[in-house]
Amino acid sequence: WLMTRTIFGRHVLLVGTNPKSCHISGINVKRVVFLLFLLSGIYAGAASVVLTARNQAGISSLGDKMFIDIMSSIIIGGTSMSGGRGSVVGSVLGMLILAVMNNLLNLIGVPPFLREAFKGIIVIGAVLLQKKEKAS
């Protein structure tokens, strides 16, 4: 809702597409970027509190492997890495696809390194589909 129905959301999409043209058109790019970093920090802090409470300990290397899963789910969900296009619903669907795939591969008994390889193949396929869609 925030990204599609508010002026701030539209500014975020525009700044992600082309910050120079946004600056020329009168959008305060520094303010938008600052607010995005602020929101990102707030959400990261809330997530760290939840993870710490869940594990009942503060583990510094807890989220190391989560970055790959997060980026994979965003790419699978259809968000363009070149900016300007993406949705929360698509990212959530990408996360669900990734979670179901991980669970199925775990139930079948596939080793963890092969699960990562499957994840990489799916991400490469999603990127190739985006490039094909962009070319046409």
Short mmCIF file of N, CA, C and O in Angstrom, two decimals:
data_model
loop_
_atom_site.label_atom_id
_atom_site.label_comp_id
_atom_site.label_asym_id
_atom_site.label_seq_id
_atom_site.Cartn_x
_atom_site.Cartn_y
_atom_site.Cartn_z
N TRP A 1 0.83 -1.18 0.00
CA TRP A 1 0.00 0.00 0.00
C TRP A 1 0.88 1.25 0.00
O TRP A 1 0.61 2.20 -0.72
N LEU A 2 1.90 1.24 0.83
CA LEU A 2 2.78 2.41 0.93
C LEU A 2 3.45 2.73 -0.40
O LEU A 2 3.54 3.90 -0.79
N MET A 3 3.89 1.71 -1.12
CA MET A 3 4.62 1.94 -2.37
C MET A 3 3.73 2.39 -3.52
O MET A 3 4.18 3.10 -4.41
N THR A 4 2.46 1.99 -3.53
CA THR A 4 1.61 2.29 -4.68
C THR A 4 0.63 3.42 -4.42
O THR A 4 0.18 4.05 -5.37
N ARG A 5 0.29 3.69 -3.18
CA ARG A 5 -0.79 4.64 -2.90
C ARG A 5 -0.33 5.96 -2.27
O ARG A 5 -1.14 6.83 -2.02
N THR A 6 0.97 6.09 -1.99
CA THR A 6 1.43 7.32 -1.35
C THR A 6 2.46 8.02 -2.25
O THR A 6 3.10 7.39 -3.10
N ILE A 7 2.61 9.29 -2.01
CA ILE A 7 3.61 10.07 -2.75
C ILE A 7 5.01 9.58 -2.42
O ILE A 7 5.87 9.47 -3.30
N PHE A 8 5.24 9.26 -1.14
CA PHE A 8 6.56 8.77 -0.73
C PHE A 8 6.92 7.48 -1.49
O PHE A 8 8.04 7.32 -1.97
N GLY A 9 5.97 6.57 -1.63
CA GLY A 9 6.22 5.33 -2.36
C GLY A 9 6.55 5.57 -3.81
O GLY A 9 7.44 4.93 -4.38
N ARG A 10 5.85 6.49 -4.42
CA ARG A 10 6.14 6.81 -5.82
C ARG A 10 7.52 7.45 -5.95
O ARG A 10 8.26 7.19 -6.89
N HIS A 11 7.87 8.29 -4.97
CA HIS A 11 9.20 8.90 -4.99
C HIS A 11 10.28 7.83 -4.84
O HIS A 11 11.34 7.92 -5.48
N VAL A 12 10.03 6.83 -3.99
CA VAL A 12 11.00 5.74 -3.81
C VAL A 12 11.21 5.01 -5.13
O VAL A 12 12.35 4.76 -5.53
N LEU A 13 10.13 4.68 -5.81
CA LEU A 13 10.26 3.99 -7.11
C LEU A 13 10.99 4.86 -8.12
O LEU A 13 11.83 4.38 -8.88
N LEU A 14 10.68 6.14 -8.14
CA LEU A 14 11.34 7.04 -9.09
C LEU A 14 12.82 7.21 -8.79
O LEU A 14 13.65 7.20 -9.69
N VAL A 15 13.15 7.38 -7.50
CA VAL A 15 14.56 7.53 -7.13
C VAL A 15 15.32 6.25 -7.45
O VAL A 15 16.48 6.30 -7.89
N GLY A 16 14.68 5.09 -7.29
CA GLY A 16 15.32 3.83 -7.64
C GLY A 16 15.54 3.68 -9.12
O GLY A 16 16.47 3.01 -9.56
N THR A 17 14.71 4.33 -9.91
CA THR A 17 14.86 4.23 -11.36
C THR A 17 15.94 5.17 -11.88
O THR A 17 16.85 4.76 -12.60
N ASN A 18 15.84 6.47 -11.51
CA ASN A 18 16.80 7.44 -12.02
C ASN A 18 16.89 8.63 -11.06
O ASN A 18 16.07 9.55 -11.15
N PRO A 19 17.86 8.63 -10.15
CA PRO A 19 17.95 9.71 -9.17
C PRO A 19 18.24 11.08 -9.78
O PRO A 19 17.76 12.09 -9.28
N LYS A 20 18.99 11.12 -10.88
CA LYS A 20 19.32 12.42 -11.49
C LYS A 20 18.07 13.10 -12.03
O LYS A 20 17.87 14.30 -11.82
N SER A 21 17.23 12.36 -12.73
CA SER A 21 16.01 12.97 -13.26
C SER A 21 15.05 13.35 -12.14
O SER A 21 14.31 14.33 -12.26
N CYS A 22 15.06 12.60 -11.05
CA CYS A 22 14.22 12.95 -9.88
C CYS A 22 14.68 14.28 -9.29
O CYS A 22 13.86 15.12 -8.92
N HIS A 23 15.99 14.44 -9.18
CA HIS A 23 16.53 15.69 -8.63
C HIS A 23 16.16 16.87 -9.53
O HIS A 23 15.76 17.93 -9.06
N ILE A 24 16.26 16.66 -10.83
CA ILE A 24 15.92 17.72 -11.77
C ILE A 24 14.43 18.06 -11.70
O ILE A 24 14.04 19.22 -11.81
N SER A 25 13.59 17.05 -11.47
CA SER A 25 12.14 17.30 -11.43
C SER A 25 11.66 17.84 -10.09
O SER A 25 10.47 18.11 -9.93
N GLY A 26 12.56 17.99 -9.12
CA GLY A 26 12.20 18.64 -7.87
C GLY A 26 12.02 17.72 -6.68
O GLY A 26 11.63 18.17 -5.61
N ILE A 27 12.27 16.45 -6.84
CA ILE A 27 12.17 15.52 -5.72
C ILE A 27 13.45 15.61 -4.90
O ILE A 27 14.55 15.59 -5.45
N ASN A 28 13.31 15.72 -3.59
CA ASN A 28 14.45 15.78 -2.70
C ASN A 28 15.02 14.37 -2.53
O ASN A 28 14.59 13.61 -1.67
N VAL A 29 15.98 14.01 -3.37
CA VAL A 29 16.53 12.66 -3.42
C VAL A 29 17.22 12.30 -2.11
O VAL A 29 17.06 11.20 -1.59
N LYS A 30 17.98 13.23 -1.54
CA LYS A 30 18.69 12.96 -0.29
C LYS A 30 17.71 12.63 0.83
O LYS A 30 17.96 11.75 1.65
N ARG A 31 16.58 13.33 0.87
CA ARG A 31 15.57 13.09 1.90
C ARG A 31 14.95 11.71 1.74
O ARG A 31 14.79 10.96 2.71
N VAL A 32 14.64 11.33 0.49
CA VAL A 32 14.04 10.02 0.23
C VAL A 32 15.01 8.91 0.62
O VAL A 32 14.63 7.95 1.29
N VAL A 33 16.27 9.05 0.23
CA VAL A 33 17.28 8.04 0.56
C VAL A 33 17.49 7.96 2.07
O VAL A 33 17.57 6.87 2.64
N PHE A 34 17.51 9.12 2.75
CA PHE A 34 17.67 9.13 4.20
C PHE A 34 16.50 8.40 4.87
O PHE A 34 16.70 7.59 5.78
N LEU A 35 15.28 8.68 4.43
CA LEU A 35 14.11 8.03 5.02
C LEU A 35 14.12 6.52 4.76
O LEU A 35 13.71 5.74 5.62
N LEU A 36 14.61 6.12 3.59
CA LEU A 36 14.71 4.69 3.32
C LEU A 36 15.72 4.01 4.23
O LEU A 36 15.47 2.91 4.74
N PHE A 37 16.86 4.66 4.45
CA PHE A 37 17.84 4.10 5.38
C PHE A 37 17.28 4.07 6.80
O PHE A 37 17.52 3.12 7.55
N LEU A 38 16.54 5.09 7.18
CA LEU A 38 15.92 5.13 8.50
C LEU A 38 14.93 3.99 8.67
O LEU A 38 14.98 3.26 9.68
N LEU A 39 14.04 3.79 7.69
CA LEU A 39 13.08 2.69 7.76
C LEU A 39 13.79 1.33 7.77
O LEU A 39 13.40 0.42 8.50
N SER A 40 14.83 1.21 6.96
CA SER A 40 15.59 -0.03 6.92
C SER A 40 16.22 -0.34 8.28
O SER A 40 16.19 -1.48 8.75
N GLY A 41 16.77 0.67 8.93
CA GLY A 41 17.36 0.49 10.25
C GLY A 41 16.33 0.10 11.30
O GLY A 41 16.58 -0.77 12.15
N ILE A 42 15.16 0.73 11.24
CA ILE A 42 14.09 0.40 12.19
C ILE A 42 13.65 -1.04 12.02
O ILE A 42 13.52 -1.80 12.99
N TYR A 43 13.43 -1.46 10.76
CA TYR A 43 12.99 -2.83 10.51
C TYR A 43 14.09 -3.84 10.85
O TYR A 43 13.79 -4.93 11.36
N ALA A 44 15.34 -3.51 10.58
CA ALA A 44 16.45 -4.42 10.93
C ALA A 44 16.56 -4.55 12.45
O ALA A 44 16.80 -5.64 12.96
N GLY A 45 16.36 -3.45 13.17
CA GLY A 45 16.39 -3.51 14.63
C GLY A 45 15.26 -4.36 15.18
O GLY A 45 15.47 -5.17 16.10
N ALA A 46 14.07 -4.20 14.63
CA ALA A 46 12.93 -5.01 15.08
C ALA A 46 13.17 -6.49 14.78
O ALA A 46 12.89 -7.35 15.62
N ALA A 47 13.72 -6.79 13.60
CA ALA A 47 14.00 -8.18 13.25
C ALA A 47 15.07 -8.77 14.17
O ALA A 47 14.97 -9.94 14.56
N SER A 48 16.07 -7.98 14.51
CA SER A 48 17.12 -8.50 15.40
C SER A 48 16.58 -8.77 16.80
O SER A 48 16.98 -9.73 17.45
N VAL A 49 15.67 -7.93 17.26
CA VAL A 49 15.05 -8.17 18.57
C VAL A 49 14.25 -9.47 18.54
O VAL A 49 14.33 -10.29 19.47
N VAL A 50 13.50 -9.69 17.47
CA VAL A 50 12.69 -10.91 17.35
C VAL A 50 13.60 -12.15 17.29
O VAL A 50 13.35 -13.15 17.97
N LEU A 51 14.67 -12.08 16.47
CA LEU A 51 15.59 -13.22 16.38
C LEU A 51 16.32 -13.50 17.69
O LEU A 51 16.53 -14.65 18.07
N THR A 52 16.70 -12.44 18.37
CA THR A 52 17.38 -12.62 19.66
C THR A 52 16.43 -13.24 20.68
O THR A 52 16.81 -14.13 21.44
N ALA A 53 15.18 -12.78 20.69
CA ALA A 53 14.20 -13.36 21.61
C ALA A 53 13.91 -14.81 21.26
O ALA A 53 13.75 -15.65 22.14
N ARG A 54 13.86 -15.11 19.98
CA ARG A 54 13.57 -16.47 19.54
C ARG A 54 14.68 -17.44 19.92
O ARG A 54 14.42 -18.58 20.30
N ASN A 55 15.93 -17.00 19.82
CA ASN A 55 17.07 -17.85 20.15
C ASN A 55 17.52 -17.72 21.59
O ASN A 55 18.41 -18.45 22.02
N GLN A 56 16.98 -16.75 22.30
CA GLN A 56 17.33 -16.47 23.69
C GLN A 56 18.82 -16.21 23.87
O GLN A 56 19.40 -16.49 24.91
N ALA A 57 19.43 -15.67 22.81
CA ALA A 57 20.84 -15.32 22.87
C ALA A 57 21.16 -14.40 21.70
O ALA A 57 20.53 -14.47 20.65
N GLY A 58 22.16 -13.55 21.89
CA GLY A 58 22.60 -12.68 20.81
C GLY A 58 23.76 -13.33 20.07
O GLY A 58 24.87 -13.40 20.59
N ILE A 59 23.51 -13.84 18.88
CA ILE A 59 24.53 -14.53 18.10
C ILE A 59 24.89 -13.64 16.91
O ILE A 59 24.02 -13.30 16.10
N SER A 60 26.15 -13.25 16.82
CA SER A 60 26.54 -12.28 15.79
C SER A 60 26.48 -12.84 14.38
O SER A 60 26.27 -12.11 13.42
N SER A 61 26.65 -14.13 14.20
CA SER A 61 26.66 -14.71 12.86
C SER A 61 25.32 -15.34 12.50
O SER A 61 25.25 -16.13 11.56
N LEU A 62 24.27 -14.98 13.21
CA LEU A 62 22.97 -15.63 13.00
C LEU A 62 22.38 -15.36 11.62
O LEU A 62 21.84 -16.23 10.98
N GLY A 63 22.52 -14.15 11.12
CA GLY A 63 21.89 -13.80 9.86
C GLY A 63 22.79 -13.88 8.65
O GLY A 63 22.42 -13.39 7.59
N ASP A 64 23.96 -14.49 8.77
CA ASP A 64 24.90 -14.53 7.66
C ASP A 64 24.32 -15.17 6.41
O ASP A 64 24.47 -14.65 5.31
N LYS A 65 23.65 -16.30 6.55
CA LYS A 65 23.12 -17.00 5.38
C LYS A 65 21.75 -16.49 4.97
O LYS A 65 21.24 -16.88 3.93
N MET A 66 21.16 -15.63 5.76
CA MET A 66 19.84 -15.11 5.42
C MET A 66 19.90 -14.15 4.24
O MET A 66 18.93 -14.02 3.51
N PHE A 67 21.01 -13.48 4.05
CA PHE A 67 21.12 -12.50 2.97
C PHE A 67 20.89 -13.15 1.61
O PHE A 67 20.19 -12.61 0.76
N ILE A 68 21.46 -14.32 1.40
CA ILE A 68 21.29 -15.02 0.13
C ILE A 68 19.83 -15.39 -0.07
O ILE A 68 19.28 -15.22 -1.16
N ASP A 69 19.17 -15.87 0.99
CA ASP A 69 17.75 -16.22 0.88
C ASP A 69 16.89 -14.99 0.61
O ASP A 69 15.95 -15.04 -0.20
N ILE A 70 17.21 -13.89 1.25
CA ILE A 70 16.44 -12.65 1.06
C ILE A 70 16.59 -12.15 -0.37
O ILE A 70 15.60 -11.85 -1.05
N MET A 71 17.81 -12.06 -0.85
CA MET A 71 18.02 -11.58 -2.22
C MET A 71 17.42 -12.54 -3.24
O MET A 71 16.84 -12.11 -4.24
N SER A 72 17.51 -13.83 -2.98
CA SER A 72 16.92 -14.80 -3.90
C SER A 72 15.41 -14.65 -3.97
O SER A 72 14.82 -14.67 -5.05
N SER A 73 14.77 -14.49 -2.82
CA SER A 73 13.32 -14.35 -2.82
C SER A 73 12.88 -13.06 -3.50
O SER A 73 11.85 -13.03 -4.18
N ILE A 74 13.65 -12.01 -3.36
CA ILE A 74 13.31 -10.74 -4.02
C ILE A 74 13.45 -10.89 -5.53
O ILE A 74 12.58 -10.45 -6.29
N ILE A 75 14.52 -11.53 -5.99
CA ILE A 75 14.72 -11.71 -7.43
C ILE A 75 13.67 -12.65 -8.00
O ILE A 75 13.10 -12.39 -9.07
N ILE A 76 13.38 -13.75 -7.31
CA ILE A 76 12.37 -14.69 -7.77
C ILE A 76 11.00 -14.02 -7.80
O ILE A 76 10.18 -14.30 -8.67
N GLY A 77 10.76 -13.10 -6.88
CA GLY A 77 9.49 -12.38 -6.83
C GLY A 77 9.30 -11.37 -7.94
O GLY A 77 8.22 -10.79 -8.07
N GLY A 78 10.31 -11.13 -8.75
CA GLY A 78 10.16 -10.28 -9.92
C GLY A 78 10.67 -8.87 -9.77
O GLY A 78 10.47 -8.04 -10.65
N THR A 79 11.35 -8.56 -8.68
CA THR A 79 11.89 -7.22 -8.51
C THR A 79 13.09 -7.03 -9.42
O THR A 79 13.99 -7.87 -9.46
N SER A 80 13.09 -5.94 -10.16
CA SER A 80 14.18 -5.66 -11.09
C SER A 80 15.39 -5.14 -10.31
O SER A 80 15.27 -4.20 -9.53
N MET A 81 16.54 -5.73 -10.54
CA MET A 81 17.74 -5.29 -9.84
C MET A 81 18.28 -3.99 -10.42
O MET A 81 19.12 -3.33 -9.81
N SER A 82 17.78 -3.59 -11.58
CA SER A 82 18.21 -2.32 -12.15
C SER A 82 17.34 -1.17 -11.65
O SER A 82 17.58 -0.03 -12.01
N GLY A 83 16.35 -1.46 -10.81
CA GLY A 83 15.56 -0.43 -10.17
C GLY A 83 14.26 -0.12 -10.88
O GLY A 83 14.08 -0.42 -12.05
N GLY A 84 13.35 0.49 -10.12
CA GLY A 84 12.13 1.02 -10.69
C GLY A 84 10.96 0.07 -10.76
O GLY A 84 9.85 0.49 -11.01
N ARG A 85 11.16 -1.22 -10.52
CA ARG A 85 10.05 -2.15 -10.63
C ARG A 85 10.14 -3.21 -9.54
O ARG A 85 11.18 -3.79 -9.33
N GLY A 86 9.02 -3.44 -8.87
CA GLY A 86 8.98 -4.45 -7.84
C GLY A 86 7.76 -4.29 -6.97
O GLY A 86 7.12 -3.24 -6.99
N SER A 87 7.42 -5.34 -6.24
CA SER A 87 6.28 -5.27 -5.35
C SER A 87 6.52 -6.12 -4.13
O SER A 87 7.28 -7.09 -4.17
N VAL A 88 5.85 -5.77 -3.06
CA VAL A 88 5.96 -6.53 -1.82
C VAL A 88 5.31 -7.89 -2.01
O VAL A 88 5.84 -8.91 -1.54
N VAL A 89 4.18 -7.92 -2.71
CA VAL A 89 3.48 -9.19 -2.94
C VAL A 89 4.36 -10.15 -3.72
O VAL A 89 4.45 -11.34 -3.39
N GLY A 90 5.04 -9.66 -4.74
CA GLY A 90 5.95 -10.51 -5.51
C GLY A 90 7.09 -11.03 -4.67
O GLY A 90 7.46 -12.20 -4.76
N SER A 91 7.64 -10.19 -3.79
CA SER A 91 8.74 -10.63 -2.92
C SER A 91 8.27 -11.69 -1.93
O SER A 91 8.98 -12.65 -1.65
N VAL A 92 7.05 -11.52 -1.41
CA VAL A 92 6.49 -12.51 -0.48
C VAL A 92 6.25 -13.83 -1.21
O VAL A 92 6.55 -14.91 -0.68
N LEU A 93 5.74 -13.76 -2.45
CA LEU A 93 5.55 -14.98 -3.23
C LEU A 93 6.89 -15.65 -3.54
O LEU A 93 6.99 -16.88 -3.49
N GLY A 94 7.90 -14.86 -3.83
CA GLY A 94 9.24 -15.41 -4.04
C GLY A 94 9.76 -16.11 -2.80
O GLY A 94 10.37 -17.18 -2.88
N MET A 95 9.50 -15.51 -1.63
CA MET A 95 9.92 -16.12 -0.37
C MET A 95 9.18 -17.43 -0.14
O MET A 95 9.78 -18.42 0.31
N LEU A 96 7.88 -17.46 -0.46
CA LEU A 96 7.11 -18.70 -0.28
C LEU A 96 7.61 -19.80 -1.22
O LEU A 96 7.72 -20.96 -0.81
N ILE A 97 7.91 -19.43 -2.46
CA ILE A 97 8.46 -20.42 -3.41
C ILE A 97 9.77 -20.99 -2.88
O ILE A 97 10.00 -22.20 -2.89
N LEU A 98 10.62 -20.11 -2.39
CA LEU A 98 11.92 -20.54 -1.86
C LEU A 98 11.76 -21.41 -0.62
O LEU A 98 12.45 -22.43 -0.47
N ALA A 99 10.84 -21.05 0.27
CA ALA A 99 10.62 -21.82 1.50
C ALA A 99 10.06 -23.21 1.19
O ALA A 99 10.50 -24.21 1.78
N VAL A 100 9.11 -23.27 0.25
CA VAL A 100 8.55 -24.57 -0.13
C VAL A 100 9.62 -25.44 -0.77
O VAL A 100 9.73 -26.64 -0.48
N MET A 101 10.44 -24.83 -1.65
CA MET A 101 11.50 -25.59 -2.30
C MET A 101 12.50 -26.12 -1.26
O MET A 101 12.88 -27.29 -1.30
N ASN A 102 12.91 -25.27 -0.31
CA ASN A 102 13.84 -25.70 0.73
C ASN A 102 13.25 -26.84 1.56
O ASN A 102 13.94 -27.80 1.89
N ASN A 103 11.97 -26.71 1.90
CA ASN A 103 11.32 -27.74 2.71
C ASN A 103 11.23 -29.06 1.96
O ASN A 103 11.51 -30.12 2.52
N LEU A 104 10.83 -29.00 0.68
CA LEU A 104 10.72 -30.22 -0.11
C LEU A 104 12.08 -30.90 -0.28
O LEU A 104 12.20 -32.12 -0.13
N LEU A 105 13.09 -30.11 -0.58
CA LEU A 105 14.43 -30.69 -0.74
C LEU A 105 14.95 -31.26 0.57
O LEU A 105 15.65 -32.28 0.59
N ASN A 106 14.60 -30.64 1.69
CA ASN A 106 14.99 -31.14 3.00
C ASN A 106 14.28 -32.47 3.29
O ASN A 106 14.89 -33.40 3.82
N LEU A 107 12.98 -32.55 2.98
CA LEU A 107 12.22 -33.77 3.21
C LEU A 107 12.71 -34.92 2.34
O LEU A 107 12.69 -36.09 2.75
N ILE A 108 13.14 -34.61 1.12
CA ILE A 108 13.66 -35.64 0.22
C ILE A 108 15.02 -36.14 0.71
O ILE A 108 15.41 -37.27 0.46
N GLY A 109 15.75 -35.29 1.43
CA GLY A 109 17.06 -35.67 1.94
C GLY A 109 18.22 -35.16 1.11
O GLY A 109 19.30 -35.75 1.12
N VAL A 110 17.99 -34.08 0.38
CA VAL A 110 19.05 -33.49 -0.44
C VAL A 110 20.04 -32.78 0.47
O VAL A 110 19.64 -32.05 1.38
N PRO A 111 21.34 -32.94 0.26
CA PRO A 111 22.34 -32.26 1.10
C PRO A 111 22.25 -30.73 0.97
O PRO A 111 21.81 -30.21 -0.06
N PRO A 112 22.65 -30.01 2.03
CA PRO A 112 22.52 -28.55 2.03
C PRO A 112 23.23 -27.84 0.87
O PRO A 112 22.72 -26.87 0.35
N PHE A 113 24.40 -28.32 0.46
CA PHE A 113 25.11 -27.64 -0.62
C PHE A 113 24.36 -27.78 -1.95
O PHE A 113 24.41 -26.88 -2.78
N LEU A 114 23.65 -28.87 -2.15
CA LEU A 114 22.84 -29.02 -3.36
C LEU A 114 21.58 -28.15 -3.30
O LEU A 114 21.11 -27.68 -4.32
N ARG A 115 21.06 -27.93 -2.09
CA ARG A 115 19.92 -27.02 -1.95
C ARG A 115 20.31 -25.62 -2.38
O ARG A 115 19.54 -24.91 -3.04
N GLU A 116 21.51 -25.20 -2.00
CA GLU A 116 22.01 -23.88 -2.42
C GLU A 116 22.18 -23.82 -3.94
O GLU A 116 21.92 -22.80 -4.56
N ALA A 117 22.60 -24.92 -4.53
CA ALA A 117 22.76 -24.97 -5.99
C ALA A 117 21.40 -24.84 -6.68
O ALA A 117 21.27 -24.12 -7.67
N PHE A 118 20.39 -25.54 -6.16
CA PHE A 118 19.04 -25.41 -6.72
C PHE A 118 18.54 -23.97 -6.60
O PHE A 118 17.92 -23.44 -7.53
N LYS A 119 18.82 -23.36 -5.47
CA LYS A 119 18.42 -21.96 -5.27
C LYS A 119 19.09 -21.07 -6.31
O LYS A 119 18.46 -20.19 -6.89
N GLY A 120 20.37 -21.30 -6.56
CA GLY A 120 21.09 -20.53 -7.55
C GLY A 120 20.54 -20.72 -8.95
O GLY A 120 20.42 -19.77 -9.73
N ILE A 121 20.16 -21.95 -9.29
CA ILE A 121 19.59 -22.23 -10.60
C ILE A 121 18.27 -21.49 -10.77
O ILE A 121 18.00 -20.90 -11.83
N ILE A 122 17.45 -21.47 -9.73
CA ILE A 122 16.17 -20.77 -9.80
C ILE A 122 16.39 -19.26 -9.95
O ILE A 122 15.69 -18.60 -10.73
N VAL A 123 17.36 -18.71 -9.23
CA VAL A 123 17.65 -17.28 -9.34
C VAL A 123 18.15 -16.94 -10.75
O VAL A 123 17.72 -15.94 -11.35
N ILE A 124 19.03 -17.77 -11.29
CA ILE A 124 19.52 -17.53 -12.65
C ILE A 124 18.37 -17.58 -13.64
O ILE A 124 18.27 -16.75 -14.56
N GLY A 125 17.46 -18.54 -13.46
CA GLY A 125 16.29 -18.63 -14.33
C GLY A 125 15.42 -17.39 -14.23
O GLY A 125 14.93 -16.88 -15.25
N ALA A 126 15.22 -16.88 -13.01
CA ALA A 126 14.40 -15.67 -12.83
C ALA A 126 15.06 -14.46 -13.49
O ALA A 126 14.38 -13.65 -14.12
N VAL A 127 16.37 -14.35 -13.36
CA VAL A 127 17.08 -13.23 -13.99
C VAL A 127 16.99 -13.33 -15.51
O VAL A 127 16.76 -12.33 -16.20
N LEU A 128 17.14 -14.54 -16.06
CA LEU A 128 17.03 -14.71 -17.51
C LEU A 128 15.62 -14.38 -18.00
O LEU A 128 15.46 -13.78 -19.07
N LEU A 129 14.61 -14.75 -17.23
CA LEU A 129 13.23 -14.40 -17.60
C LEU A 129 13.02 -12.89 -17.58
O LEU A 129 12.34 -12.33 -18.45
N GLN A 130 13.61 -12.21 -16.59
CA GLN A 130 13.51 -10.74 -16.54
C GLN A 130 14.19 -10.12 -17.75
O GLN A 130 13.66 -9.16 -18.34
N LYS A 131 15.36 -10.63 -18.11
CA LYS A 131 16.07 -10.07 -19.27
C LYS A 131 15.29 -10.31 -20.56
O LYS A 131 15.22 -9.45 -21.42
N LYS A 132 14.70 -11.51 -20.68
CA LYS A 132 13.92 -11.84 -21.87
C LYS A 132 12.70 -10.93 -21.94
O LYS A 132 12.33 -10.44 -23.00
N GLU A 133 12.04 -10.71 -20.80
CA GLU A 133 10.86 -9.85 -20.75
C GLU A 133 11.23 -8.41 -21.08
O GLU A 133 10.51 -7.70 -21.79
N LYS A 134 12.38 -7.95 -20.58
CA LYS A 134 12.82 -6.59 -20.83
C LYS A 134 13.19 -6.38 -22.29
O LYS A 134 12.97 -5.32 -22.86
N ALA A 135 13.75 -7.43 -22.94
CA ALA A 135 14.16 -7.32 -24.33
C ALA A 135 12.96 -7.24 -25.27
O ALA A 135 13.02 -6.60 -26.31
N SER A 136 11.86 -7.87 -24.89
CA SER A 136 10.69 -7.86 -25.78
C SER A 136 9.72 -6.74 -25.50
O SER A 136 9.93 -5.80 -24.94
#
